[in-house]
CSV table of C-alpha atoms in Angstrom, one decimal:
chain,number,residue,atom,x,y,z
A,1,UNK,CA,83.3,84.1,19.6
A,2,UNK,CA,82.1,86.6,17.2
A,3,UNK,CA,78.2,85.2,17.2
A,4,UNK,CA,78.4,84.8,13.3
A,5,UNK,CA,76.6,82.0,12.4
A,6,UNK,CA,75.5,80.0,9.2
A,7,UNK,CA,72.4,81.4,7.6
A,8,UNK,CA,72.1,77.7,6.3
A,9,UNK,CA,72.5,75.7,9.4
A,10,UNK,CA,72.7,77.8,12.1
A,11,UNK,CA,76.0,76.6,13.2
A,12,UNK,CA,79.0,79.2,14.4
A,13,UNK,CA,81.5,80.2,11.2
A,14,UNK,CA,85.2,80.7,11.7
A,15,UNK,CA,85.1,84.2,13.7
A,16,UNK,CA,88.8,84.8,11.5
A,17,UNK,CA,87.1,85.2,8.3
A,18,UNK,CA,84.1,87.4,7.7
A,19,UNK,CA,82.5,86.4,4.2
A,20,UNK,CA,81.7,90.2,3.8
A,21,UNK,CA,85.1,91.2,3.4
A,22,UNK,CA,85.9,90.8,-0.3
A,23,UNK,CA,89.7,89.9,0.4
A,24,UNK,CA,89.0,87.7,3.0
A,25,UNK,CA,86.5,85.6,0.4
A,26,UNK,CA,89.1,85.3,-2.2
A,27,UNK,CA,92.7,84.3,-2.3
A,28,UNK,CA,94.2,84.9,1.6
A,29,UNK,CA,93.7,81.5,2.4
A,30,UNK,CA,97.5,81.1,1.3
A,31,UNK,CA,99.3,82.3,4.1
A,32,UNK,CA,96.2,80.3,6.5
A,33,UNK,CA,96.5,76.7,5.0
A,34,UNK,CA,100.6,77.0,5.0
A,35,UNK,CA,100.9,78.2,8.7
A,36,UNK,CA,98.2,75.4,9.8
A,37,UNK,CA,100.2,72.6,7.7
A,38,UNK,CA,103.5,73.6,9.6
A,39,UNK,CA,101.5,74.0,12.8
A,40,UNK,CA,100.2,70.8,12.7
A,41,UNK,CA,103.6,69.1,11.5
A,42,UNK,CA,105.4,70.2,14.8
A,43,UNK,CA,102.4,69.2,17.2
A,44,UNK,CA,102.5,65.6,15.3
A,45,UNK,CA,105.9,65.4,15.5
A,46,UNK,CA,105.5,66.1,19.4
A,47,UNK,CA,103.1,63.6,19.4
A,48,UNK,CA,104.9,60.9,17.6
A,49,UNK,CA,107.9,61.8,20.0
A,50,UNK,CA,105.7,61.2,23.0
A,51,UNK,CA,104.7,57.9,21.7
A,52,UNK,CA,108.1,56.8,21.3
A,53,UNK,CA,109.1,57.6,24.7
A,54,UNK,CA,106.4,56.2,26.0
A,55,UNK,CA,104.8,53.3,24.0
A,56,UNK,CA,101.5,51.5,25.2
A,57,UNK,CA,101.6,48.0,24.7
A,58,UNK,CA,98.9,45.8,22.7
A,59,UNK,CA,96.2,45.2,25.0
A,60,UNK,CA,97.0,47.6,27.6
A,61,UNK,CA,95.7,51.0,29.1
A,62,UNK,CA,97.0,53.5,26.4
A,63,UNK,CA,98.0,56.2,28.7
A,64,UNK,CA,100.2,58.1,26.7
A,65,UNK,CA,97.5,58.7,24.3
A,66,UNK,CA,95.2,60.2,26.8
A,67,UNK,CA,97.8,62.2,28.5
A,68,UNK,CA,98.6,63.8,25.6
A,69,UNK,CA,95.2,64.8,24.6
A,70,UNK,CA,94.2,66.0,28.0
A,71,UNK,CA,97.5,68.4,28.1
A,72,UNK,CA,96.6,69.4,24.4
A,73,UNK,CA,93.1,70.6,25.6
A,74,UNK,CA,94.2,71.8,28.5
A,75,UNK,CA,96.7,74.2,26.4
A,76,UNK,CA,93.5,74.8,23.8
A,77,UNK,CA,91.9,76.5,26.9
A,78,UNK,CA,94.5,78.3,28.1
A,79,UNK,CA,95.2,79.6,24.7
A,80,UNK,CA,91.6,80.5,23.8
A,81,UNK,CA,91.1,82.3,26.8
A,82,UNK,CA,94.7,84.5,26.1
A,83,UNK,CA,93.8,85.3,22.8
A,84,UNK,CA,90.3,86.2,22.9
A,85,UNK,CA,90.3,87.9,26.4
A,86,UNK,CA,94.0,89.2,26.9
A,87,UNK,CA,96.0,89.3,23.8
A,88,UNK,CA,95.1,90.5,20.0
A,89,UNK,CA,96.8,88.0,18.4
A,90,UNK,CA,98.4,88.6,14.7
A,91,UNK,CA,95.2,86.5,12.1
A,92,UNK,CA,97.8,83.4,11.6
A,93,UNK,CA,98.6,82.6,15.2
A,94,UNK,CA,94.9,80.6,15.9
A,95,UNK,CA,95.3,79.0,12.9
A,96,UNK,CA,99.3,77.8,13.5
A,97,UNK,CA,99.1,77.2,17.0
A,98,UNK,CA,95.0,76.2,17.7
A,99,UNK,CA,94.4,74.6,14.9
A,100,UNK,CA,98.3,73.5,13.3
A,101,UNK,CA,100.0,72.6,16.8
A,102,UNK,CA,97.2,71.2,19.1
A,103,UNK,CA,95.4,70.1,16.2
A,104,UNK,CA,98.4,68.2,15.3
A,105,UNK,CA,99.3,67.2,19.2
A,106,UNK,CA,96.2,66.3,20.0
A,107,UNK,CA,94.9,62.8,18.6
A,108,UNK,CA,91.2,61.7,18.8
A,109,UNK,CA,91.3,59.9,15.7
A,110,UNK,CA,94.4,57.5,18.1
A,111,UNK,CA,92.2,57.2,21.0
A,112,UNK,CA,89.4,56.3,18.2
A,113,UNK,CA,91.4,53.4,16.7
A,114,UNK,CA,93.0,52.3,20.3
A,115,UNK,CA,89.5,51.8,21.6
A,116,UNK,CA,88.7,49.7,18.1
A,117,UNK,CA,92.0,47.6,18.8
A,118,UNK,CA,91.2,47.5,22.4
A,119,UNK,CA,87.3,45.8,21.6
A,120,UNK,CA,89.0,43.6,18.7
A,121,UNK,CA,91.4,42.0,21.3
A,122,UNK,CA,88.8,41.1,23.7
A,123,UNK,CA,89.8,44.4,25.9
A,124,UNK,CA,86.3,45.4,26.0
A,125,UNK,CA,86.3,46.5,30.0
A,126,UNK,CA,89.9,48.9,29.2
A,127,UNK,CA,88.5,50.2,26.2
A,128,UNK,CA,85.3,51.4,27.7
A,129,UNK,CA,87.5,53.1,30.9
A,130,UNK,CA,89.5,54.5,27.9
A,131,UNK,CA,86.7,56.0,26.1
A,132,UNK,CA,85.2,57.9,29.3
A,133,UNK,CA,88.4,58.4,30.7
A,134,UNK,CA,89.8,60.1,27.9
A,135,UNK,CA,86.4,62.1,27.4
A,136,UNK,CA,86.3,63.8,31.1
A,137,UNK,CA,89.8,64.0,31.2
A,138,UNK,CA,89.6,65.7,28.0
A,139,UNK,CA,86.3,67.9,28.6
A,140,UNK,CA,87.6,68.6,32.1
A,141,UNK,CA,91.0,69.9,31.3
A,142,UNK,CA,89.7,72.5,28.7
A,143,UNK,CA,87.1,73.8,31.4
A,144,UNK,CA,89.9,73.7,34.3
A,145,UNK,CA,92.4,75.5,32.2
A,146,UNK,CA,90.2,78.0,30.9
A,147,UNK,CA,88.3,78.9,34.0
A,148,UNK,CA,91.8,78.9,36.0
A,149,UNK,CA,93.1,81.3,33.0
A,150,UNK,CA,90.3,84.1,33.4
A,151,UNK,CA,90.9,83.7,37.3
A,152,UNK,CA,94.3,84.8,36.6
A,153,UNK,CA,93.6,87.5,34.3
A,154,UNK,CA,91.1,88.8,36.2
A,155,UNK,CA,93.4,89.0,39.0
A,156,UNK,CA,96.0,90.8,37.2
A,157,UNK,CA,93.7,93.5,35.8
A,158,UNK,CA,92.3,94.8,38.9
């Protein structure tokens, strides 16, 4: 990350866009918005796929979901690490394939509603496995992919 932060709230700003760049303030957010629309289309699209092949049940584990988010982050990390340590990626290619595809892959606001529909049908004990499963499996996948990623490239460089 590029260590900018929000004078405001201290928080981290999008490292693509520097605020001190005239053109960058004003009107290129086209070309940004259309490639993360398209982006996120095609990882939804994958998504919905996944969930047809695979449906969950009522009442049941909902595996599928949490497969899918785990390979999603585990992609996130890969592709983090490749374009911030190996590759200098055209200015549209985080937003399309980061934010767009994976964004659009990945579904937390699923998992959130499975584990409502889980509780509201009296699957309390599967919706709380869910909710932590999902979480490390998540969290863990974006660490192992990542750290596995910089093994690699550090390999290949020396």
């Amino acid at each position: 990350m590029s260590g900018q932060h929000s004078p405001a709230l201290g928080e981290p700003t999008d490292p693509d866009i520097d605020l001190h760049v005239p053109a960058q303030r004003h009107g290129r957010q086209g070309p940004v918005i259309a490639v993360i629309a398209v982006g996120g289309a095609l990882g939804a699209a994958a998504r919905y796929g996944a969930s047809l092949l695979w449906p969950t049940p009522s009442g049941e584990f909902p595996w599928t979901t949490l497969i899918v988010n785990a390979i999603g982050c585990a992609v996130i990390g890969i592709f983090l690490v490749v374009i911030t340590d190996l590759w200098a990626a055209h200015r549209l290619v985080r937003p399309f394939f980061g934010t767009g595809v994976l964004g659009g892959f990945t579904t937390f606001s699923t998992y959130a509603a499975d584990i409502q529909h889980l509780v509201a049908t009296d699957h309390a004990r599967t919706a709380l496995m869910y909710l932590a499963g999902t979480l490390l499996a998540a969290l863990g996948a974006v660490w192992c992919s990542a750290a596995a990623t910089r093994r690699l490239i550090s390999r290949r460089s020396r």
